[in-house]
mmCIF file of C-alpha atoms and ligand atoms in Angstrom:
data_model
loop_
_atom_site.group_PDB
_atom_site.id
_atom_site.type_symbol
_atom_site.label_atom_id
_atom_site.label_comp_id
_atom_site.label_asym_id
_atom_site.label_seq_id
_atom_site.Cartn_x
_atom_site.Cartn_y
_atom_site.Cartn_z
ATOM 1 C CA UNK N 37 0.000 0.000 0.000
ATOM 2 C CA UNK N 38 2.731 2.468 0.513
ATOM 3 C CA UNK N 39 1.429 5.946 1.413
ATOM 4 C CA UNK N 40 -2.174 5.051 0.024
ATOM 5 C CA UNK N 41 -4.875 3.590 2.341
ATOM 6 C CA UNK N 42 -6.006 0.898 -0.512
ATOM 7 C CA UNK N 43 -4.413 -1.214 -3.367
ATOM 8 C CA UNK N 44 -1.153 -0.508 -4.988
ATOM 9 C CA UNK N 45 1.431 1.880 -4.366
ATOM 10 C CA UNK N 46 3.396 1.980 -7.514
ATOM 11 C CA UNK N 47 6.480 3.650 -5.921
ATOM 12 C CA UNK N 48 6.770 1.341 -3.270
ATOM 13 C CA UNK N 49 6.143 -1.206 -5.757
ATOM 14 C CA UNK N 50 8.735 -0.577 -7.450
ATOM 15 C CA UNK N 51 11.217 -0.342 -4.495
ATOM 16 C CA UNK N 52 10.309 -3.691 -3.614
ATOM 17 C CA UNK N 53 10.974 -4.525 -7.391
ATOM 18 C CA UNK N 54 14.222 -2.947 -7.299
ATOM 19 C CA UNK N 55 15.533 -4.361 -4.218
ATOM 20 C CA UNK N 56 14.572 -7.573 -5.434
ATOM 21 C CA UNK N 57 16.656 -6.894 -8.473
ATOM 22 C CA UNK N 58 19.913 -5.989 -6.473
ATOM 23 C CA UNK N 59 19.323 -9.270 -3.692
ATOM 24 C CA UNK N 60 19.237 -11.659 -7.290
ATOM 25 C CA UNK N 61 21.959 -10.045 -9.043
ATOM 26 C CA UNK N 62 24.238 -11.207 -6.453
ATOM 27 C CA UNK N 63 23.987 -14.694 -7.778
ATOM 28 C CA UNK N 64 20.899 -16.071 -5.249
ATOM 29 C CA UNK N 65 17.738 -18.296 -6.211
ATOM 30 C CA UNK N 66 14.213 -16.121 -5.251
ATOM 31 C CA UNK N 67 11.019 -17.417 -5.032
ATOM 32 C CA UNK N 68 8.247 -14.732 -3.680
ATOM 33 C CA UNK N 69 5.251 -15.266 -1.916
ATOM 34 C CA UNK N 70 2.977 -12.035 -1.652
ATOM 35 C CA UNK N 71 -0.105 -11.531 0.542
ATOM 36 C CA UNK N 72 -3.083 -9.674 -0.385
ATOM 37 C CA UNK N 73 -3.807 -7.800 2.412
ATOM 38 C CA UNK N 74 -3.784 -4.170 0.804
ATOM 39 C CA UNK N 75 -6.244 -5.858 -1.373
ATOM 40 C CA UNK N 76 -8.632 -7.656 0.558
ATOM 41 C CA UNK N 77 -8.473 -9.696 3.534
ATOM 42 C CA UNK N 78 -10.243 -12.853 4.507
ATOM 43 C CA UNK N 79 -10.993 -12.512 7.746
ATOM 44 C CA UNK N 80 -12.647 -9.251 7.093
ATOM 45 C CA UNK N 81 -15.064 -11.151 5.215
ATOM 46 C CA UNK N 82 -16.662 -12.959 8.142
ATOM 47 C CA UNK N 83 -17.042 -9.481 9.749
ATOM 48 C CA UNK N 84 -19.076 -8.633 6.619
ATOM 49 C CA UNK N 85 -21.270 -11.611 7.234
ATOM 50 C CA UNK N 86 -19.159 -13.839 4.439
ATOM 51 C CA UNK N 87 -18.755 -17.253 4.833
ATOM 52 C CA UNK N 88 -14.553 -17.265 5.668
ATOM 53 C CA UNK N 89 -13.478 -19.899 3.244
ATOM 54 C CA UNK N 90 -15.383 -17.392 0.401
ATOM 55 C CA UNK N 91 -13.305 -14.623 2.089
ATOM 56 C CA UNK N 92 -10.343 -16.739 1.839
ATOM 57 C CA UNK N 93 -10.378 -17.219 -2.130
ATOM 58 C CA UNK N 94 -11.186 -13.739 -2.383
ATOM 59 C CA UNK N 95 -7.917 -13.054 -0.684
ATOM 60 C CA UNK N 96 -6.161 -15.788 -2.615
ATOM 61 C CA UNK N 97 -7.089 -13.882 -6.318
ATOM 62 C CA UNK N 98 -5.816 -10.469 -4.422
ATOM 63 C CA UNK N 99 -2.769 -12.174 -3.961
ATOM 64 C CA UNK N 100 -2.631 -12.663 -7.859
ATOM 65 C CA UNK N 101 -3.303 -8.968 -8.522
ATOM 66 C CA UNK N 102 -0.231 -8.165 -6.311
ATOM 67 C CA UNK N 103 2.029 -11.032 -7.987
ATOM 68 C CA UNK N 104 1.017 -9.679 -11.485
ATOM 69 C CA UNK N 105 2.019 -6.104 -10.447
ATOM 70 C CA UNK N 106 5.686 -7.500 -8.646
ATOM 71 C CA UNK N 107 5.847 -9.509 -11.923
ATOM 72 C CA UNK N 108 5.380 -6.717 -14.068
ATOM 73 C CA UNK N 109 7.854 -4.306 -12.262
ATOM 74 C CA UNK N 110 10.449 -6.613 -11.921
ATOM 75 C CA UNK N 111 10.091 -7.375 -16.359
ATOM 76 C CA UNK N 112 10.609 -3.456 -16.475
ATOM 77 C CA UNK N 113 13.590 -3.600 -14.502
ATOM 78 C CA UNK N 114 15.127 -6.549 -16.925
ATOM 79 C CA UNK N 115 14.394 -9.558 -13.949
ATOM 80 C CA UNK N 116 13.189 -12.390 -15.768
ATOM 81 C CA UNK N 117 10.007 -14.035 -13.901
ATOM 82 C CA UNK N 118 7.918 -16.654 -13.836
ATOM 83 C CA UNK N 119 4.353 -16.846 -11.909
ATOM 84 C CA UNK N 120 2.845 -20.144 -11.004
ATOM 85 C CA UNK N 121 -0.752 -20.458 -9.161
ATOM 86 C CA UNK N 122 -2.047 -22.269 -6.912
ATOM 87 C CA UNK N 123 -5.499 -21.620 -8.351
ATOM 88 C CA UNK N 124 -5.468 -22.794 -12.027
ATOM 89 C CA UNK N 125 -6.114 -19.889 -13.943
ATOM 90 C CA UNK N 126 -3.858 -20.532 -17.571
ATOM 91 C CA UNK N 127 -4.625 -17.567 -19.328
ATOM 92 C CA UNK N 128 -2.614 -15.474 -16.574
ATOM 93 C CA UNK N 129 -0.194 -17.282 -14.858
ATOM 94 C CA UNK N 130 1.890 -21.450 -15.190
ATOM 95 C CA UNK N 131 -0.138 -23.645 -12.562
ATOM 96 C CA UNK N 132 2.176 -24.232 -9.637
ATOM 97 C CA UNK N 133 4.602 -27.264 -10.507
ATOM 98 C CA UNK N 134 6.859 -27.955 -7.965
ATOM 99 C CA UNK N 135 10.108 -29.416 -10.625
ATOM 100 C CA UNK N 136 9.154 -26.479 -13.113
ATOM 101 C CA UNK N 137 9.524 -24.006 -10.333
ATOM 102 C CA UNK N 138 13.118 -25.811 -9.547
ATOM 103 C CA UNK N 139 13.789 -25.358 -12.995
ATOM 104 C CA UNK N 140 12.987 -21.654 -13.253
ATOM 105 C CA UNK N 141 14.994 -20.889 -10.014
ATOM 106 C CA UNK N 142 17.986 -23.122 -11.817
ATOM 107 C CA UNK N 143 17.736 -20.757 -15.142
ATOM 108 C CA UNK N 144 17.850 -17.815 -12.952
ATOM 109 C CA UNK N 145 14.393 -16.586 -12.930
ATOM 110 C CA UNK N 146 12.542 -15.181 -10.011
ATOM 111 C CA UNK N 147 9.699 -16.994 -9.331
ATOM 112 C CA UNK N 148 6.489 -15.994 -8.140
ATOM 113 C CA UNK N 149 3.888 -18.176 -6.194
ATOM 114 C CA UNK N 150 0.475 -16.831 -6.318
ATOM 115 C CA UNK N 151 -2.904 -17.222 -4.841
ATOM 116 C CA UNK N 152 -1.331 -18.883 -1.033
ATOM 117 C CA UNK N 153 -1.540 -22.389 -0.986
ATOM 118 C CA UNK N 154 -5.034 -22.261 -3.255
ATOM 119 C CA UNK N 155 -6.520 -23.208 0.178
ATOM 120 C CA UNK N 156 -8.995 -21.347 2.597
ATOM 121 C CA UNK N 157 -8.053 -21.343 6.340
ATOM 122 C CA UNK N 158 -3.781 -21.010 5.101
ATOM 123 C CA UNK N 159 -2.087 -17.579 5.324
ATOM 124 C CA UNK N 160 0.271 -16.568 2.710
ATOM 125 C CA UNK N 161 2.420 -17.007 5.525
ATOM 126 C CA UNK N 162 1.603 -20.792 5.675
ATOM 127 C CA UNK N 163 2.108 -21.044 1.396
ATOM 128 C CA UNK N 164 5.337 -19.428 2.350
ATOM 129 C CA UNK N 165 6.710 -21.579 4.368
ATOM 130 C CA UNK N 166 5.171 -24.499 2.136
ATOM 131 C CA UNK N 167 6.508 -23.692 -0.766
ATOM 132 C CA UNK N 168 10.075 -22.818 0.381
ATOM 133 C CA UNK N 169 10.508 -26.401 2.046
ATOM 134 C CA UNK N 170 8.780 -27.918 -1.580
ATOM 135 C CA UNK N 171 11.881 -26.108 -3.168
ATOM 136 C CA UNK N 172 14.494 -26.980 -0.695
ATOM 137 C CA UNK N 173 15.044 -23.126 -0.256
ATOM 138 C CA UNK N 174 18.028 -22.290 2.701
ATOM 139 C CA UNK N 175 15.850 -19.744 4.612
ATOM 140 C CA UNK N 176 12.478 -17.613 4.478
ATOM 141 C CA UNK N 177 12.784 -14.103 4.576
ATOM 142 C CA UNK N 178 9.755 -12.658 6.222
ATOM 143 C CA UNK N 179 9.637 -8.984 5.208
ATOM 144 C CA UNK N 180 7.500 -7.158 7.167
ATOM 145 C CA UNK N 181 6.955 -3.537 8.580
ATOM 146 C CA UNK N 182 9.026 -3.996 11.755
ATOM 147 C CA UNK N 183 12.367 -4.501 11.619
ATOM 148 C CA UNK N 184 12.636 -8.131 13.537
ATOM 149 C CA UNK N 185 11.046 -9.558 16.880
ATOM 150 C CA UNK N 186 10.729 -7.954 19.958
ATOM 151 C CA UNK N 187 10.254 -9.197 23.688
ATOM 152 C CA UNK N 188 7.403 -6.857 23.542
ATOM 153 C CA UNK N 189 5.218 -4.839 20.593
ATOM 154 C CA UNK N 190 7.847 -2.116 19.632
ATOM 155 C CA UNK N 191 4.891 -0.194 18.439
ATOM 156 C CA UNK N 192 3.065 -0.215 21.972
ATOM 157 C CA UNK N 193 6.053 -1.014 24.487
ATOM 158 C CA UNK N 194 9.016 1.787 24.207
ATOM 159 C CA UNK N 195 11.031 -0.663 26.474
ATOM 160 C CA UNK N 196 10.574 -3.670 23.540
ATOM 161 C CA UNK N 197 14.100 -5.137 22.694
ATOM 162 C CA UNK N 198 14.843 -7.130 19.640
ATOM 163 C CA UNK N 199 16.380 -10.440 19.375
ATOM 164 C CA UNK N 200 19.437 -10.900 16.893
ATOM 165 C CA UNK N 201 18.950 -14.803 17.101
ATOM 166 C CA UNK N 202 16.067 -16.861 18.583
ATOM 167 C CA UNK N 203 15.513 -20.526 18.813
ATOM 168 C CA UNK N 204 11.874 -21.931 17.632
ATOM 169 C CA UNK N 205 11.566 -23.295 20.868
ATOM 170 C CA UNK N 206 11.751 -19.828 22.810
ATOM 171 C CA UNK N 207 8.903 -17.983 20.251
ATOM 172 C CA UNK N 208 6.975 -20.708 21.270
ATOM 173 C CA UNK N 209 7.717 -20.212 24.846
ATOM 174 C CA UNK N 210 7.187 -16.666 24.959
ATOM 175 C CA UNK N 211 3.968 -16.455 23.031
ATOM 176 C CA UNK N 212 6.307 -14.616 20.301
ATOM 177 C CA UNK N 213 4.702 -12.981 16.827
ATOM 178 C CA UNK N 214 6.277 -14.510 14.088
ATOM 179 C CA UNK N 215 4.136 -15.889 11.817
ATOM 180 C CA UNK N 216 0.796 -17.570 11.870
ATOM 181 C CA UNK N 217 1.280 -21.429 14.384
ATOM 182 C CA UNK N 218 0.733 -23.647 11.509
ATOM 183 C CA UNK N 219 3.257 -21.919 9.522
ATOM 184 C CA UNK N 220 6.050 -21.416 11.779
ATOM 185 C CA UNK N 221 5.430 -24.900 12.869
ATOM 186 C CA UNK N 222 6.009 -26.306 9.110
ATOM 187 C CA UNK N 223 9.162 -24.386 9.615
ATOM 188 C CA UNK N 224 10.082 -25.609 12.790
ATOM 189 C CA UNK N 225 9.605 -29.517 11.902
ATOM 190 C CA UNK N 226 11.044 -29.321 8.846
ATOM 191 C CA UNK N 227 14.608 -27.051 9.874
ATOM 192 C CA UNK N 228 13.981 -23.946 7.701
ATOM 193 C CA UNK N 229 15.310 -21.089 9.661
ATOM 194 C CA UNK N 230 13.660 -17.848 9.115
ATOM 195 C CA UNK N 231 14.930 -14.374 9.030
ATOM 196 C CA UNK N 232 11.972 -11.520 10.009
ATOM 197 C CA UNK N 233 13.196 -8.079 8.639
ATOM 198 C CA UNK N 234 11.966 -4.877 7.603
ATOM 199 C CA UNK N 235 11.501 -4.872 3.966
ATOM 200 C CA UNK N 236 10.876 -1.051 4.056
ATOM 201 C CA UNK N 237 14.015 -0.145 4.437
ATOM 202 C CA UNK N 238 16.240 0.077 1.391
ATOM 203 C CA UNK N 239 19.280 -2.082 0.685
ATOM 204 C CA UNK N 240 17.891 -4.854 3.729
ATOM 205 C CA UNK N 241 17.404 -7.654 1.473
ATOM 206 C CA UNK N 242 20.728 -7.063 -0.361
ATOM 207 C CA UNK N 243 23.036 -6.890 2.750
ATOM 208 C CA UNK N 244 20.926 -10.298 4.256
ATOM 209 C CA UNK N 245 22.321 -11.814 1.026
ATOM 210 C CA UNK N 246 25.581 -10.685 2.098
ATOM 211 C CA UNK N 247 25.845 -12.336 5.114
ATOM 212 C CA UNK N 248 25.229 -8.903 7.450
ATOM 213 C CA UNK N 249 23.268 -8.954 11.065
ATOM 214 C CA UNK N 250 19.606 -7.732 9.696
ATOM 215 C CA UNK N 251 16.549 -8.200 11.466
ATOM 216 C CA UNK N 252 15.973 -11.288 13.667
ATOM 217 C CA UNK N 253 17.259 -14.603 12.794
ATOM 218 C CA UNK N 254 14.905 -17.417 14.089
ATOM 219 C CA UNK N 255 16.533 -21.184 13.937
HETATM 220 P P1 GTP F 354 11.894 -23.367 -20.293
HETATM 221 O O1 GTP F 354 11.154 -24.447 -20.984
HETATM 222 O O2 GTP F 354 12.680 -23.871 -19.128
HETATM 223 O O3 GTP F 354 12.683 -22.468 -21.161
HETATM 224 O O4 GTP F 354 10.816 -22.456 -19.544
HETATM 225 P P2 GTP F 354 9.802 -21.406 -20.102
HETATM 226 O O5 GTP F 354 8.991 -20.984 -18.924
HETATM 227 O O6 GTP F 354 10.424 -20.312 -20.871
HETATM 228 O O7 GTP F 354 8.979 -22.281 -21.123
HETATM 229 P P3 GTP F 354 7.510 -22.302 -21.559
HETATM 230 O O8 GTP F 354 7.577 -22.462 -23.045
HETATM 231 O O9 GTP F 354 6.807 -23.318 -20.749
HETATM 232 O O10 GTP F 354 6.909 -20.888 -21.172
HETATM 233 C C1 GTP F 354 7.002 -19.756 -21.996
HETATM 234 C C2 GTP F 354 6.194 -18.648 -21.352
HETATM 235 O O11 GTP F 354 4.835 -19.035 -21.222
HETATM 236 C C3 GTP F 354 6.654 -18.283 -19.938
HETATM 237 O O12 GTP F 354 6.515 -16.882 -19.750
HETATM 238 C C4 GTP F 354 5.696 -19.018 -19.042
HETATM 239 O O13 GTP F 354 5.516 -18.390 -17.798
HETATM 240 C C5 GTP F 354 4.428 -18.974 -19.885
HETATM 241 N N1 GTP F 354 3.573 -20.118 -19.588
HETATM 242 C C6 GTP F 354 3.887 -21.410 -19.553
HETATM 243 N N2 GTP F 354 2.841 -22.167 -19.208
HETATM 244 C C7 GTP F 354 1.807 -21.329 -19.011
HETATM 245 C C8 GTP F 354 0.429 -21.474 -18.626
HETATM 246 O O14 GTP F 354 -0.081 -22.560 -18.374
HETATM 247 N N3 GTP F 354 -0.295 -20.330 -18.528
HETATM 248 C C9 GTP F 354 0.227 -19.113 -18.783
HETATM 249 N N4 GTP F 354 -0.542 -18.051 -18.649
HETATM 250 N N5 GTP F 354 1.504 -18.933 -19.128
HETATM 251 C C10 GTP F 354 2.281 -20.015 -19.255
#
């Protein structure tokens, strides 16, 4: 969303895009997930009287609408991409193919998973961390608006302090933010460590690909 209250923000879309650009020119396989939150939201459907799982695909084809746009922008800026769905929808996007996604990342091209796990009830969190262990990928990075994980809400407790390194055990243990249970717990069980960073600051996902102390570093 960016500075608008709704939808797409096409300078901050493009920052994303561009940061994306420097993090794979340094020789790295991406795969993105994208939510769909500035879009539509599926549990804001039930407040609305919706049945949730309706909510939930509605949220699933915002998701598409923001892959298209990332797509897009990252074309403009030379990246080559490939989007695969979860929901089959040919005329717009590959279906999601787990080897032909391997393939893509092996040719160099970012790829782009859209519409979550093409389930109701899973965050894009969840297709996240779903689709990273499919591909074998080394680490999630979870960017987000806050710049790693706190003992406390930064944005409501001044006295919040951020961990550099935290075990999956201890989020568990102290009731800790991170992502959605049944996504962190895919991570958890299957040894895919996951970095939490802002992604609104420029040049973060570059120096993570270095190798520099950004964010939090959950393992
Ligand atoms: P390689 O065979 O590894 O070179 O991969 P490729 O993705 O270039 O080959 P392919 O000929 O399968 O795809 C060419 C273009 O068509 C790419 O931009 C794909 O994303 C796109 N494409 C492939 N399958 C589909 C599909 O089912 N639906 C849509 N909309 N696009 C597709």
């Amino acid at each position: 969303m960016g500075e608008k209250q709704f939808g797409i923000d096409n300078t901050r879309l493009s920052e994303y895009a561009e940061q994306i650009k420097e993090a794979h020119e340094k020789g790295v396989e991406i795969a993105i997930v994208i939510g769909g939150g500035n879009i539509f939201r599926g549990v804001q459907a039930e407040q609305g009287g919706m049945d949730r799982t309706h909510g939930d695909y509605m949220g699933m084809l915002a998701t598409m609408i923001n892959s298209m746009a990332l797509q897009a922008s990252l074309e403009s800026k030379g990246v080559k991409t490939r989007l695969q769905s979860a929901i089959e929808m040919k005329e717009i996007a590959e279906p999601f193919v787990r080897r032909r996604a391997v393939r893509h990342l092996e040719k160099g091209r970012v790829v782009i998973f859209g519409a979550g796990t093409g389930n109701p009830y899973f965050t894009t969190d969840s297709a996240a961390s779903l689709r990273a262990i499919e591909i074998n990928a080394d680490v999630i990075l979870k960017g987000t608006r806050v710049d790693g994980i706190y003992t406390a809400d930064p944005e409501k407790d001044p006295s919040a302090e951020k961990y550099e390194t935290i075990s999956f055990d201890e989020v568990y243990e102290k009731g800790l933010n991170v992502m959605d249970m049944t996504a962190f717990t895919l991570c958890k069980e299957n040894d895919l460590p996951i970095i939490v960073f802002d992604m609104n600051a420029k040049g973060n996902l570059k120096r993570i690909i270095k190798g520099d102390q950004v964010g939090t570093l959950v393992k």
